[in-house]
Short mmCIF file of C-alpha atoms and ligand atoms in Angstrom, two decimals:
data_model
loop_
_atom_site.label_atom_id
_atom_site.label_comp_id
_atom_site.label_asym_id
_atom_site.label_seq_id
_atom_site.Cartn_x
_atom_site.Cartn_y
_atom_site.Cartn_z
CA UNK Y 1 -6.52 66.75 -30.85
CA UNK Y 2 -3.23 67.93 -29.34
CA UNK Y 3 -1.87 68.43 -25.87
CA UNK Y 4 -5.18 68.05 -24.18
CA UNK Y 5 -3.75 66.37 -21.13
CA UNK Y 6 -5.45 67.42 -17.91
CA UNK Y 7 -2.33 66.41 -15.98
CA UNK Y 8 0.13 69.10 -14.83
CA UNK Y 9 3.41 69.07 -16.70
CA UNK Y 10 6.21 66.81 -15.49
CA UNK Y 11 8.65 68.86 -13.36
CA UNK Y 12 12.29 69.19 -14.36
CA UNK Y 13 14.55 66.57 -12.79
CA UNK Y 14 11.76 64.03 -12.21
CA UNK Y 15 12.79 60.43 -11.68
CA UNK Y 16 10.74 57.77 -13.46
CA UNK Y 17 10.77 54.06 -12.62
CA UNK Y 18 10.96 52.42 -16.06
CA UNK Y 19 8.51 49.90 -17.48
CA UNK Y 20 9.87 46.35 -17.21
CA UNK Y 21 8.02 43.35 -18.53
CA UNK Y 22 7.68 40.61 -15.94
CA UNK Y 23 8.75 42.99 -13.15
CA UNK Y 24 6.64 46.14 -12.85
CA UNK Y 25 3.32 44.44 -12.18
CA UNK Y 26 0.86 45.48 -9.49
CA UNK Y 27 2.59 43.80 -6.54
CA UNK Y 28 5.92 45.33 -7.51
CA UNK Y 29 4.50 48.83 -8.05
CA UNK Y 30 2.60 48.67 -4.74
CA UNK Y 31 5.89 47.85 -3.02
CA UNK Y 32 7.60 50.79 -4.70
CA UNK Y 33 4.76 53.21 -3.96
CA UNK Y 34 4.71 52.21 -0.31
CA UNK Y 35 8.43 52.08 0.45
CA UNK Y 36 9.84 54.67 -1.93
CA UNK Y 37 7.34 57.47 -2.56
CA UNK Y 38 10.30 59.56 -3.76
CA UNK Y 39 9.84 58.12 -7.26
CA UNK Y 40 8.04 60.88 -9.14
CA UNK Y 41 6.51 58.52 -11.68
CA UNK Y 42 6.18 54.84 -12.43
CA UNK Y 43 5.18 52.78 -15.45
CA UNK Y 44 3.30 49.59 -16.10
CA UNK Y 45 5.06 47.04 -18.25
CA UNK Y 46 3.60 46.92 -21.74
CA UNK Y 47 0.16 45.58 -22.47
CA UNK Y 48 0.12 44.07 -25.95
CA UNK Y 49 -2.75 45.38 -28.09
CA UNK Y 50 -4.63 42.40 -29.57
CA UNK Y 51 -4.51 42.00 -33.33
CA UNK Y 52 -8.06 40.69 -33.33
CA UNK Y 53 -10.94 41.43 -31.02
CA UNK Y 54 -10.77 43.26 -27.77
CA UNK Y 55 -9.72 42.60 -24.18
CA UNK Y 56 -12.43 42.56 -21.54
CA UNK Y 57 -12.17 45.81 -19.56
CA UNK Y 58 -11.33 43.72 -16.50
CA UNK Y 59 -8.19 42.46 -18.23
CA UNK Y 60 -6.99 46.02 -18.86
CA UNK Y 61 -7.73 47.03 -15.27
CA UNK Y 62 -5.88 43.97 -13.99
CA UNK Y 63 -2.81 44.94 -16.02
CA UNK Y 64 -2.66 48.28 -14.22
CA UNK Y 65 -3.74 46.62 -10.98
CA UNK Y 66 -7.34 46.39 -9.81
CA UNK Y 67 -6.58 47.93 -6.43
CA UNK Y 68 -4.24 50.61 -7.75
CA UNK Y 69 -6.83 51.57 -10.36
CA UNK Y 70 -9.05 52.84 -7.55
CA UNK Y 71 -6.71 55.72 -6.76
CA UNK Y 72 -6.56 58.78 -8.99
CA UNK Y 73 -3.22 59.85 -7.51
CA UNK Y 74 -1.72 56.52 -8.60
CA UNK Y 75 -3.25 56.76 -12.06
CA UNK Y 76 -1.84 60.28 -12.41
CA UNK Y 77 1.62 59.08 -11.42
CA UNK Y 78 1.77 55.99 -13.64
CA UNK Y 79 2.22 55.72 -17.39
CA UNK Y 80 0.10 52.95 -18.84
CA UNK Y 81 2.27 51.49 -21.57
CA UNK Y 82 0.93 49.69 -24.61
CA UNK Y 83 2.76 47.75 -27.28
CA UNK Y 84 1.08 47.88 -30.63
CA UNK Y 85 1.58 47.56 -34.37
CA UNK Y 86 -0.22 49.03 -37.35
CA UNK Y 87 -2.19 45.77 -37.64
CA UNK Y 88 -3.44 45.74 -34.03
CA UNK Y 89 -6.78 47.08 -32.74
CA UNK Y 90 -5.15 50.11 -31.18
CA UNK Y 91 -8.06 52.52 -31.24
CA UNK Y 92 -10.34 50.09 -29.46
CA UNK Y 93 -7.74 49.79 -26.70
CA UNK Y 94 -7.23 53.56 -26.53
CA UNK Y 95 -10.98 54.13 -26.27
CA UNK Y 96 -11.19 51.55 -23.49
CA UNK Y 97 -8.33 53.22 -21.60
CA UNK Y 98 -10.14 56.55 -21.85
CA UNK Y 99 -13.40 55.02 -20.63
CA UNK Y 100 -11.58 53.46 -17.67
CA UNK Y 101 -10.11 56.84 -16.74
CA UNK Y 102 -6.40 56.20 -17.25
CA UNK Y 103 -4.94 59.66 -17.88
CA UNK Y 104 -1.48 58.72 -19.16
CA UNK Y 105 -0.77 56.53 -22.18
CA UNK Y 106 2.75 55.61 -23.24
CA UNK Y 107 3.49 54.00 -26.60
CA UNK Y 108 6.28 51.44 -26.71
CA UNK Y 109 8.51 52.11 -29.72
CA UNK Y 110 11.55 50.35 -28.32
CA UNK Y 111 10.88 46.69 -27.60
CA UNK Y 112 13.66 44.75 -29.41
CA UNK Y 113 12.39 41.17 -29.03
CA UNK Y 114 12.09 39.12 -32.20
CA UNK Y 115 8.59 37.89 -31.40
CA UNK Y 116 7.41 41.49 -31.11
CA UNK Y 117 9.31 42.98 -34.06
CA UNK Y 118 8.43 40.24 -36.54
CA UNK Y 119 4.79 41.16 -35.95
CA UNK Y 120 5.49 44.81 -36.66
CA UNK Y 121 5.48 46.00 -33.04
CA UNK Y 122 7.81 47.83 -30.63
CA UNK Y 123 11.03 49.12 -32.19
CA UNK Y 124 10.07 47.83 -35.66
CA UNK Y 125 7.59 50.72 -35.89
CA UNK Y 126 10.66 52.92 -36.34
CA UNK Y 127 11.32 51.22 -39.70
CA UNK Y 128 8.44 52.91 -41.46
CA UNK Y 129 7.87 56.48 -40.34
CA UNK Y 130 4.83 57.02 -42.59
CA UNK Y 131 2.99 54.18 -40.93
CA UNK Y 132 4.19 55.35 -37.53
CA UNK Y 133 2.89 58.84 -38.25
CA UNK Y 134 -0.60 57.62 -39.08
CA UNK Y 135 -0.65 55.35 -36.03
CA UNK Y 136 0.34 58.17 -33.66
CA UNK Y 137 -2.03 60.63 -35.35
CA UNK Y 138 -4.86 58.18 -34.92
CA UNK Y 139 -4.03 57.53 -31.27
CA UNK Y 140 -3.78 61.28 -30.60
CA UNK Y 141 -7.20 61.82 -32.10
CA UNK Y 142 -8.73 59.37 -29.66
CA UNK Y 143 -6.71 59.87 -26.50
CA UNK Y 144 -7.55 62.92 -24.43
CA UNK Y 145 -4.97 62.35 -21.69
CA UNK Y 146 -1.20 62.72 -21.56
CA UNK Y 147 0.31 60.92 -24.52
CA UNK Y 148 3.98 59.95 -24.34
CA UNK Y 149 6.27 57.60 -26.24
CA UNK Y 150 9.40 55.62 -25.43
CA UNK Y 151 11.79 55.00 -28.30
CA UNK Y 152 15.15 53.55 -29.20
CA UNK Y 153 17.43 55.57 -31.49
CA UNK Y 154 16.44 53.48 -34.51
CA UNK Y 155 16.07 49.89 -35.65
CA UNK Y 156 19.19 48.96 -37.66
CA UNK Y 157 20.74 52.43 -37.57
CA UNK Y 158 20.09 55.97 -36.41
CA UNK Y 159 19.57 57.61 -39.83
CA UNK Y 160 15.95 58.52 -39.11
CA UNK Y 161 16.34 59.27 -35.43
CA UNK Y 162 15.82 63.01 -35.73
CA UNK Y 163 12.87 62.50 -38.08
CA UNK Y 164 11.26 60.19 -35.56
CA UNK Y 165 11.60 62.80 -32.81
CA UNK Y 166 10.11 65.49 -35.09
CA UNK Y 167 7.29 63.18 -36.09
CA UNK Y 168 6.33 62.52 -32.48
CA UNK Y 169 6.43 66.26 -31.79
CA UNK Y 170 4.28 67.02 -34.84
CA UNK Y 171 1.65 64.45 -33.94
CA UNK Y 172 1.01 65.71 -30.42
CA UNK Y 173 3.13 63.40 -28.26
CA UNK Y 174 3.74 65.35 -25.06
CA UNK Y 175 6.95 63.78 -23.77
CA UNK Y 176 9.46 61.36 -25.29
CA UNK Y 177 11.73 58.93 -23.50
CA UNK Y 178 14.87 58.18 -25.46
CA UNK Y 179 16.74 54.95 -24.74
CA UNK Y 180 20.10 55.64 -26.36
CA UNK Y 181 20.48 52.42 -28.35
CA UNK Y 182 19.21 51.09 -31.65
CA UNK Y 183 17.22 47.88 -31.66
CA UNK Y 184 20.15 45.99 -33.22
CA UNK Y 185 22.39 47.09 -30.37
CA UNK Y 186 20.10 45.31 -27.91
CA UNK Y 187 22.16 45.89 -24.72
CA UNK Y 188 25.52 45.04 -26.26
CA UNK Y 189 27.08 48.49 -26.22
CA UNK Y 190 26.85 51.37 -23.75
CA UNK Y 191 23.82 53.61 -24.25
CA UNK Y 192 24.68 56.56 -26.51
CA UNK Y 193 23.64 59.60 -24.53
CA UNK Y 194 24.64 61.89 -27.40
CA UNK Y 195 21.34 60.93 -29.07
CA UNK Y 196 19.43 62.05 -26.00
CA UNK Y 197 21.25 65.38 -26.28
CA UNK Y 198 20.36 65.54 -30.00
CA UNK Y 199 16.71 64.92 -29.20
CA UNK Y 200 16.75 67.68 -26.57
CA UNK Y 201 18.05 70.13 -29.20
CA UNK Y 202 15.32 69.46 -31.74
CA UNK Y 203 12.32 68.60 -29.57
CA UNK Y 204 9.78 71.12 -28.39
CA UNK Y 205 8.40 68.66 -25.87
CA UNK Y 206 10.37 67.36 -22.86
CA UNK Y 207 12.86 64.55 -23.40
CA UNK Y 208 13.41 61.89 -20.78
CA UNK Y 209 16.89 60.36 -20.79
CA UNK Y 210 17.20 56.59 -20.40
CA UNK Y 211 19.99 54.04 -20.53
CA UNK Y 212 22.78 53.01 -18.18
CA UNK Y 213 21.89 55.09 -15.18
CA UNK Y 214 23.26 52.76 -12.51
CA UNK Y 215 24.11 55.03 -9.64
CA UNK Y 216 23.35 58.37 -8.04
CA UNK Y 217 26.12 60.21 -9.87
CA UNK Y 218 24.77 58.98 -13.20
CA UNK Y 219 21.48 60.81 -12.57
CA UNK Y 220 23.23 64.18 -12.31
CA UNK Y 221 25.50 63.31 -15.21
CA UNK Y 222 22.55 62.37 -17.42
CA UNK Y 223 20.76 65.65 -16.63
CA UNK Y 224 23.88 67.75 -17.18
CA UNK Y 225 25.46 66.03 -20.16
CA UNK Y 226 22.29 65.62 -22.20
CA UNK Y 227 20.15 68.53 -21.01
CA UNK Y 228 17.22 66.13 -20.66
CA UNK Y 229 14.18 67.08 -18.64
CA UNK Y 230 13.76 63.91 -16.56
CA UNK Y 231 15.52 60.60 -16.06
CA UNK Y 232 14.10 57.10 -16.44
CA UNK Y 233 15.85 54.20 -14.74
CA UNK Y 234 15.30 50.49 -15.36
CA UNK Y 235 18.07 48.04 -14.35
CA UNK Y 236 19.67 50.56 -11.97
CA UNK Y 237 16.30 50.74 -10.23
CA UNK Y 238 16.22 46.96 -9.93
CA UNK Y 239 19.69 47.09 -8.43
CA UNK Y 240 18.52 49.73 -5.95
CA UNK Y 241 14.74 50.29 -5.93
CA UNK Y 242 15.49 52.96 -3.27
CA UNK Y 243 17.73 54.97 -5.64
CA UNK Y 244 15.23 57.87 -5.86
CA UNK Y 245 15.09 58.04 -2.06
CA UNK Y 246 18.88 58.08 -1.74
CA UNK Y 247 19.19 60.69 -4.49
CA UNK Y 248 16.66 63.04 -2.94
CA UNK Y 249 18.03 62.66 0.58
CA UNK Y 250 21.61 63.13 -0.65
CA UNK Y 251 22.66 59.72 0.70
CA UNK Y 252 25.56 59.03 -1.64
CA UNK Y 253 27.40 56.59 0.65
CA UNK Y 254 26.18 53.28 1.97
CA UNK Y 255 27.80 50.31 3.64
CA UNK Y 256 27.15 46.70 2.61
CA UNK Y 257 25.20 46.29 5.88
CA UNK Y 258 22.92 49.22 5.01
CA UNK Y 259 22.37 47.75 1.58
CA UNK Y 260 21.49 44.33 3.05
CA UNK Y 261 19.00 46.04 5.40
CA UNK Y 262 17.37 47.76 2.43
CA UNK Y 263 17.21 44.46 0.52
CA UNK Y 264 15.52 42.81 3.50
CA UNK Y 265 12.98 45.62 3.85
CA UNK Y 266 12.24 45.49 0.15
CA UNK Y 267 11.69 41.73 0.04
CA UNK Y 268 9.62 41.62 3.19
CA UNK Y 269 7.14 44.10 1.64
CA UNK Y 270 7.28 42.52 -1.81
CA UNK Y 271 6.60 39.03 -0.45
CA UNK Y 272 3.61 40.36 1.49
CA UNK Y 273 2.22 42.01 -1.64
CA UNK Y 274 2.63 38.82 -3.69
CA UNK Y 275 1.07 36.68 -0.96
CA UNK Y 276 -1.96 38.97 -0.89
CA UNK Y 277 -2.51 37.82 -4.47
CA UNK Y 278 -2.51 34.20 -3.28
CA UNK Y 279 0.49 33.47 -5.45
CA UNK Y 280 1.76 29.87 -5.53
CA UNK Y 281 5.07 28.98 -3.92
CA UNK Y 282 6.56 28.47 -7.39
CA UNK Y 283 5.28 31.86 -8.54
CA UNK Y 284 6.68 33.57 -5.46
CA UNK Y 285 10.07 31.96 -6.03
CA UNK Y 286 10.13 32.83 -9.73
CA UNK Y 287 9.12 36.47 -9.24
CA UNK Y 288 11.49 36.97 -6.31
CA UNK Y 289 14.40 35.56 -8.30
CA UNK Y 290 13.67 37.84 -11.28
CA UNK Y 291 13.49 40.90 -9.09
CA UNK Y 292 16.69 40.00 -7.19
CA UNK Y 293 18.78 39.75 -10.34
CA UNK Y 294 20.76 43.00 -9.94
CA UNK Y 295 20.23 43.70 -6.25
CA UNK Y 296 23.58 42.43 -5.00
CA UNK Y 297 25.62 44.06 -7.79
CA UNK Y 298 28.61 45.94 -6.48
CA UNK Y 299 28.57 44.39 -2.99
CA UNK Y 300 31.93 42.82 -2.28
CA UNK Y 301 31.99 39.01 -2.04
CA UNK Y 302 28.29 38.74 -2.81
CA UNK Y 303 28.71 36.27 -5.68
CA UNK Y 304 28.09 33.24 -3.48
CA UNK Y 305 24.91 34.74 -2.02
CA UNK Y 306 23.64 35.60 -5.48
CA UNK Y 307 24.30 32.06 -6.67
CA UNK Y 308 22.48 30.59 -3.66
CA UNK Y 309 19.49 32.86 -4.29
CA UNK Y 310 19.29 31.85 -7.92
CA UNK Y 311 19.65 28.15 -7.09
CA UNK Y 312 16.95 28.20 -4.39
CA UNK Y 313 14.44 25.44 -4.96
CA UNK Y 314 11.64 26.87 -2.82
CA UNK Y 315 10.45 30.32 -1.81
CA UNK Y 316 11.24 29.53 1.80
CA UNK Y 317 14.88 28.72 0.84
CA UNK Y 318 15.06 32.02 -1.02
CA UNK Y 319 13.57 34.03 1.83
CA UNK Y 320 15.71 32.41 4.52
CA UNK Y 321 18.82 33.54 2.59
CA UNK Y 322 17.39 37.06 2.44
CA UNK Y 323 16.58 37.06 6.17
CA UNK Y 324 20.11 35.94 7.01
CA UNK Y 325 21.93 38.54 4.94
C1 FMN G 401 13.59 42.94 -17.67
C2 FMN G 401 13.32 44.15 -18.54
C3 FMN G 401 12.06 44.33 -19.06
C4 FMN G 401 11.77 45.46 -19.86
N1 FMN G 401 10.49 45.68 -20.28
C5 FMN G 401 10.19 46.84 -20.90
C6 FMN G 401 8.83 47.20 -21.19
O1 FMN G 401 7.87 46.48 -20.86
N2 FMN G 401 8.62 48.37 -21.85
C7 FMN G 401 9.64 49.22 -22.20
O2 FMN G 401 9.40 50.28 -22.77
N3 FMN G 401 10.92 48.92 -21.92
C8 FMN G 401 11.21 47.77 -21.27
N4 FMN G 401 12.51 47.51 -20.93
C9 FMN G 401 13.56 48.49 -21.28
C10 FMN G 401 13.81 49.47 -20.10
O3 FMN G 401 12.64 50.17 -19.74
C11 FMN G 401 14.92 50.47 -20.44
O4 FMN G 401 14.56 51.24 -21.55
C12 FMN G 401 16.26 49.81 -20.74
O5 FMN G 401 16.53 48.73 -19.86
C13 FMN G 401 17.43 50.80 -20.65
O6 FMN G 401 17.44 51.41 -19.39
P1 FMN G 401 18.47 50.96 -18.20
O7 FMN G 401 19.85 51.07 -18.73
O8 FMN G 401 18.17 51.93 -17.08
O9 FMN G 401 18.15 49.53 -17.87
C14 FMN G 401 12.81 46.39 -20.15
C15 FMN G 401 14.09 46.17 -19.65
C16 FMN G 401 14.36 45.09 -18.84
C17 FMN G 401 15.75 44.90 -18.28
#
C-alpha cells in the first residue's frame, strides 16, 4: 500500500510546528491554533507504542486532544507522532489510529534519550536498517493515511544516512523531516544542514528541513541553502510561537515592548487553556515554566526576569511577573 493519503500534498514553503515532548500537548496546540493560525501544520509530541497490550482508544484520543479530535481540519493539519521499536505492538496502534480517523501518522526515528534508545526505539532504529525496513513496510501496509517520518542523520555516525532516506522512499513514506544531527551529537554541535541538502538530492518525496531555525532569516536560509520543501521549527518556535505569523506578514523587526506584549498575549491564552483542564496550581506552574524557557532569549537585560520566572514558587507569582513585563 503506497501513497494512499487522502490529504492534499504539503505546499512548498510550509512552516511546521515541531513535536516537543512535554510541550505540544492539547492545551498548547489549542493556544497555537487560536493565536497563530499562520502555522501550516502542527505535531503532537510522541505517543510511545506499548510493548505489551494495547492502549484504550480513549488514551490515544486524549494524546491528540479529545476536543481537537472532533475537528477534521485540525486532524488534517496535525501529524500524530508515535515512538516505537521493533518489539512494540505497532500494528495494533496503527490500526487504532486508522479506526479513530487520524489521517496523518509520523514515525519518530530521532529521539536520542537513553531510556528510549536502550529499548530499541527512536533514533536507535537507524542502527539496523533491515529491521527498520520491515517495520516501515508493515506500518505502510496498515496505514491508509499520510505516512511521514522524522529522522536524525544517524545514530553514531552518518554512514547510512543516504540509505535510510532511500529506504523510507522505497517503503512508501510520503515526506521526511531531517534533523541535521546524529543521535550522538545530541544538541552539542550546530545542526548540519548539508545533510538536509543531501536528502533533497536523493529523495523523491519532499524533505522537511529541521534544526537551528531560530529567527525569520533562518527560515529563508534553510529553504535556499538546502532546497528543502518545508521547514520545521522546535526551540525557535518556543522562543517565538508567533514566528510563522511574523514571517508571513513580513514583520522582521520588533521592539522589546512588542515582544513582551506577545508574551503576555500568549500566556494569557495558554493559562486559560490549562485552567479549562482543571490543572492544579503546581501543574500550571510547571507547564508554564517549561514553555517559557526560551521566550526571553535575545531581549536585552532579560536575565533577571527569566531567573525570577524560573524561581517562582506559585503560578500566581509566575503570572504576576508576566503581567508586569
Ligand atoms: C523539549 C523538546 C522536546 C522534544 N520532543 C520531541 C518529540 O516528541 N518528537 C520529536 O520528533 N522530536 C522532539 N524534539 C526534537 C525537535 O522536534 C527538533 O527536531 C529538534 O529540537 C531540532 O529542532 P530545533 O533546532 O528547531 O529545536 C524535542 C525537542 C525539544 C527541545
